[in-house]
Amino acid sequence: MKTLAFDVYGTLVDPLRISEALRHLVGESAAEIASLWRAKQLEYAFRRGLMRQYADFGRCTADALTFALEASSVSLEDADRQWLLQCYQALEPFADVVPALQSLRHQGIRCVAFSNGPVSDLEALLGHAGVLDLLDDLVSVDEIKTFKPDPAVYNYLVARSGSRHHDCWLVSGNAWDLIGARNAGLNAVWVKRSETALYDPWGGAPDIEVPDLLALAAQLSVQGG
C-alpha cells in the first residue's frame, strides 16, 4: 500500500506563525525571535539525537524559547512563556492542507502524520487545525526515543505503516528531513512553499517537487494514485 507520510511542523502547519502570538508580548522583534526559536528547536533535537540524550520535542521547544528570548534580551514572566507554548499547539494549517488531504483520502491513498512531536502534542495541534480526522495514523519519533534524521525513525515509519520502503513517501517542506528519508530508502516529496527556498546540494534531489499539497494531490490523481 502506498503511504504518504506528512511532516507536521513546516509542512502541515507553519511554526513561524508563532510570531503572531509573540508580537503581543515582544512587539517588532517577534519575527526574529520566532525564526531563532525554530532554528534552536531543530538544533536541540539534532543534538539530543546525536548525543543519545533524548528528551521529547516539547522540551526542545521550551528550551529553544528560553534561548531565543535570552539571545534577544527579552524577559518574560513564566505565565507568558507557558502561554506561548500553548499557542504552539494551536498553530493554523497552511490553506492547502485540508482540501489536499480530502482529495488524497478520496483517491484511496493512506495518509499519516510523521513528526518529531509526541502523539499527545500532535493530537492537540492537528485537532485544532481540523486535520486529525483526515489522517490514518500519527507516527511519532517519541515512540523510539530519537529524532529525525536518524535512519531508525524512517524505518519505524515504514514498519508502522505496513508499507515498504519504495512505497513510502515522505512529504515535507524541510529539505533536511527529505534527505534523511532518502538516505533510509524512502521516496521524497519536497513542498517548496517559497520561491526562494533552497534544497541542500547533497543527499540527492527529491523525487517530486511541488509548490503546495494541492499540486501534489492533482499530480497523483492524474497518475492514478
Short mmCIF file of C-alpha atoms in Angstrom, two decimals:
data_model
loop_
_atom_site.label_atom_id
_atom_site.label_comp_id
_atom_site.label_asym_id
_atom_site.label_seq_id
_atom_site.Cartn_x
_atom_site.Cartn_y
_atom_site.Cartn_z
CA MET A 1 0.00 0.00 0.00
CA LYS A 2 1.32 3.44 -0.91
CA THR A 3 1.73 5.64 2.14
CA LEU A 4 2.16 9.41 2.20
CA ALA A 5 3.78 10.48 5.46
CA PHE A 6 3.41 14.19 6.14
CA ASP A 7 5.89 16.08 8.22
CA VAL A 8 3.92 18.34 10.57
CA TYR A 9 5.92 21.43 11.57
CA GLY A 10 6.73 23.29 8.37
CA THR A 11 4.53 21.16 6.13
CA LEU A 12 1.04 20.91 7.62
CA VAL A 13 1.38 23.89 9.98
CA ASP A 14 3.72 26.88 9.90
CA PRO A 15 5.83 27.18 13.07
CA LEU A 16 6.82 30.72 12.15
CA ARG A 17 3.19 31.76 12.60
CA ILE A 18 4.00 31.79 16.31
CA SER A 19 5.30 35.29 15.61
CA GLU A 20 1.66 36.46 15.73
CA ALA A 21 1.43 35.43 19.38
CA LEU A 22 4.92 36.71 20.12
CA ARG A 23 4.04 40.12 18.74
CA HIS A 24 1.61 40.68 21.61
CA LEU A 25 4.50 40.29 24.06
CA VAL A 26 7.65 41.48 22.30
CA GLY A 27 6.46 43.82 19.55
CA GLU A 28 8.53 44.33 16.40
CA SER A 29 11.16 41.71 17.28
CA ALA A 30 8.54 38.92 17.05
CA ALA A 31 9.56 37.58 13.62
CA GLU A 32 13.26 37.50 14.52
CA ILE A 33 12.58 35.68 17.78
CA ALA A 34 10.24 33.21 16.07
CA SER A 35 12.90 32.37 13.49
CA LEU A 36 15.59 31.84 16.13
CA TRP A 37 13.18 29.81 18.26
CA ARG A 38 12.50 27.46 15.35
CA ALA A 39 16.19 27.14 14.44
CA LYS A 40 17.17 26.28 18.01
CA GLN A 41 14.25 23.86 18.39
CA LEU A 42 15.59 21.81 15.48
CA GLU A 43 19.19 22.18 16.59
CA TYR A 44 18.39 20.88 20.07
CA ALA A 45 16.56 17.88 18.61
CA PHE A 46 19.52 17.11 16.30
CA ARG A 47 21.99 17.41 19.16
CA ARG A 48 19.97 15.29 21.57
CA GLY A 49 19.61 12.61 18.89
CA LEU A 50 23.35 12.52 18.27
CA MET A 51 24.19 12.55 21.98
CA ARG A 52 21.61 9.84 22.75
CA GLN A 53 20.25 12.19 25.43
CA TYR A 54 16.59 12.05 24.44
CA ALA A 55 14.03 14.48 25.76
CA ASP A 56 10.76 14.93 23.91
CA PHE A 57 10.19 17.64 21.34
CA GLY A 58 8.19 19.70 23.80
CA ARG A 59 11.28 20.00 25.96
CA CYS A 60 13.36 21.01 22.94
CA THR A 61 10.74 23.63 22.09
CA ALA A 62 10.68 25.06 25.59
CA ASP A 63 14.48 25.17 25.85
CA ALA A 64 14.71 26.82 22.44
CA LEU A 65 12.23 29.51 23.52
CA THR A 66 14.38 30.25 26.57
CA PHE A 67 17.45 30.64 24.36
CA ALA A 68 15.68 32.80 21.78
CA LEU A 69 14.36 35.19 24.43
CA GLU A 70 17.70 35.46 26.21
CA ALA A 71 19.56 35.99 22.92
CA SER A 72 17.12 38.79 22.13
CA SER A 73 17.45 40.33 25.61
CA VAL A 74 13.75 39.76 26.27
CA SER A 75 12.46 38.84 29.72
CA LEU A 76 9.02 37.27 30.08
CA GLU A 77 7.05 36.03 33.07
CA ASP A 78 6.61 32.27 33.38
CA ALA A 79 2.89 32.66 32.64
CA ASP A 80 3.69 34.37 29.34
CA ARG A 81 6.16 31.64 28.39
CA GLN A 82 3.57 28.97 29.13
CA TRP A 83 1.02 30.86 27.06
CA LEU A 84 3.42 30.92 24.11
CA LEU A 85 4.00 27.18 24.41
CA GLN A 86 0.23 26.64 24.46
CA CYS A 87 -0.07 28.80 21.33
CA TYR A 88 2.43 26.46 19.70
CA GLN A 89 -0.23 23.75 19.98
CA ALA A 90 -2.76 25.97 18.20
CA LEU A 91 -0.89 26.83 15.01
CA GLU A 92 -3.13 27.15 11.97
CA PRO A 93 -2.68 24.82 8.98
CA PHE A 94 -1.48 26.08 5.63
CA ALA A 95 -4.50 26.91 3.46
CA ASP A 96 -3.93 23.98 1.08
CA VAL A 97 -3.72 21.27 3.75
CA VAL A 98 -7.37 20.38 4.40
CA PRO A 99 -8.55 20.29 0.76
CA ALA A 100 -5.43 18.40 -0.31
CA LEU A 101 -5.84 15.74 2.37
CA GLN A 102 -9.51 15.40 1.48
CA SER A 103 -8.55 14.81 -2.16
CA LEU A 104 -5.84 12.30 -1.29
CA ARG A 105 -8.15 10.36 1.00
CA HIS A 106 -10.78 10.33 -1.76
CA GLN A 107 -8.14 8.78 -4.05
CA GLY A 108 -7.67 5.98 -1.53
CA ILE A 109 -4.14 6.98 -0.53
CA ARG A 110 -3.06 6.22 3.03
CA CYS A 111 -2.07 9.49 4.75
CA VAL A 112 -0.25 9.66 8.07
CA ALA A 113 1.43 12.39 10.10
CA PHE A 114 5.08 11.75 10.86
CA SER A 115 6.68 14.10 13.34
CA ASN A 116 9.29 14.80 15.98
CA GLY A 117 6.40 15.83 18.23
CA PRO A 118 4.89 13.44 20.81
CA VAL A 119 1.49 11.98 19.93
CA SER A 120 -0.31 13.98 22.63
CA ASP A 121 1.05 17.22 21.15
CA LEU A 122 0.15 16.12 17.63
CA GLU A 123 -3.39 15.27 18.66
CA ALA A 124 -3.85 18.72 20.17
CA LEU A 125 -2.21 20.55 17.28
CA LEU A 126 -3.82 18.65 14.42
CA GLY A 127 -7.17 18.52 16.17
CA HIS A 128 -7.14 22.29 16.47
CA ALA A 129 -6.06 22.56 12.82
CA GLY A 130 -9.01 20.43 11.69
CA VAL A 131 -6.90 17.74 10.02
CA LEU A 132 -6.77 14.99 12.63
CA ASP A 133 -9.76 13.13 11.18
CA LEU A 134 -8.21 13.24 7.70
CA LEU A 135 -5.20 11.18 8.77
CA ASP A 136 -4.98 7.41 9.09
CA ASP A 137 -2.36 7.47 11.82
CA LEU A 138 0.01 9.64 13.85
CA VAL A 139 3.59 8.36 13.86
CA SER A 140 5.92 9.99 16.37
CA VAL A 141 9.64 9.61 16.89
CA ASP A 142 8.85 9.73 20.60
CA GLU A 143 7.88 6.08 20.37
CA ILE A 144 11.50 5.07 19.70
CA LYS A 145 13.17 7.95 21.59
CA THR A 146 15.28 9.57 18.92
CA PHE A 147 14.80 12.26 16.30
CA LYS A 148 14.81 12.78 12.57
CA PRO A 149 17.01 12.34 10.56
CA ASP A 150 18.14 9.17 12.38
CA PRO A 151 17.51 6.29 9.91
CA ALA A 152 15.77 4.42 12.71
CA VAL A 153 12.81 6.79 12.68
CA TYR A 154 12.18 6.36 8.94
CA ASN A 155 12.46 2.60 9.25
CA TYR A 156 9.99 2.76 12.12
CA LEU A 157 7.61 4.75 9.93
CA VAL A 158 7.73 2.07 7.24
CA ALA A 159 7.13 -0.72 9.73
CA ARG A 160 4.32 1.15 11.49
CA SER A 161 2.57 1.98 8.20
CA GLY A 162 2.62 -1.61 6.99
CA SER A 163 4.17 -0.35 3.77
CA ARG A 164 7.52 -0.99 2.08
CA HIS A 165 10.36 1.47 1.72
CA HIS A 166 9.80 2.00 -2.01
CA ASP A 167 6.06 2.55 -1.43
CA CYS A 168 6.52 5.03 1.41
CA TRP A 169 6.76 8.73 0.56
CA LEU A 170 7.81 11.45 2.97
CA VAL A 171 6.10 14.76 2.18
CA SER A 172 7.93 17.67 3.76
CA GLY A 173 8.80 21.32 3.42
CA ASN A 174 12.10 20.61 5.20
CA ALA A 175 14.92 19.54 2.88
CA TRP A 176 16.98 18.01 5.69
CA ASP A 177 14.05 15.72 6.54
CA LEU A 178 13.71 14.56 2.95
CA ILE A 179 17.42 13.84 2.69
CA GLY A 180 17.10 11.73 5.83
CA ALA A 181 14.20 9.83 4.31
CA ARG A 182 16.04 9.20 1.04
CA ASN A 183 19.08 8.01 2.98
CA ALA A 184 16.83 5.39 4.61
CA GLY A 185 15.40 4.25 1.25
CA LEU A 186 12.13 6.17 1.19
CA ASN A 187 10.81 8.45 -1.54
CA ALA A 188 10.76 12.22 -1.07
CA VAL A 189 8.26 14.92 -1.97
CA TRP A 190 9.51 18.45 -1.42
CA VAL A 191 6.81 21.03 -0.75
CA LYS A 192 8.61 24.17 -1.88
CA ARG A 193 6.26 26.76 -0.43
CA SER A 194 8.62 29.66 -1.10
CA GLU A 195 10.25 30.51 -4.42
CA THR A 196 13.41 31.46 -2.53
CA ALA A 197 13.66 28.14 -0.66
CA LEU A 198 16.83 26.18 -1.41
CA TYR A 199 17.36 22.43 -1.37
CA ASP A 200 20.64 21.16 0.08
CA PRO A 201 23.22 20.45 -2.63
CA TRP A 202 23.90 16.92 -1.35
CA GLY A 203 21.90 13.86 -0.40
CA GLY A 204 20.05 13.53 -3.69
CA ALA A 205 17.26 15.59 -5.22
CA PRO A 206 13.65 14.96 -4.18
CA ASP A 207 11.64 12.56 -6.32
CA ILE A 208 8.83 15.11 -6.67
CA GLU A 209 8.78 18.87 -6.15
CA VAL A 210 5.50 20.76 -5.73
CA PRO A 211 4.60 24.29 -4.63
CA ASP A 212 1.87 23.06 -2.28
CA LEU A 213 -0.12 19.99 -1.31
CA LEU A 214 -2.96 20.67 -3.73
CA ALA A 215 -0.47 20.37 -6.58
CA LEU A 216 0.66 17.01 -5.16
CA ALA A 217 -2.94 15.76 -4.91
CA ALA A 218 -3.60 16.82 -8.51
CA GLN A 219 -0.43 15.15 -9.76
CA LEU A 220 -1.23 11.86 -8.04
CA SER A 221 -4.79 11.98 -9.32
CA VAL A 222 -3.53 12.24 -12.90
CA GLN A 223 -1.15 9.34 -12.24
CA GLY A 224 -3.94 7.27 -10.75
CA GLY A 225 -2.67 7.46 -7.14
#
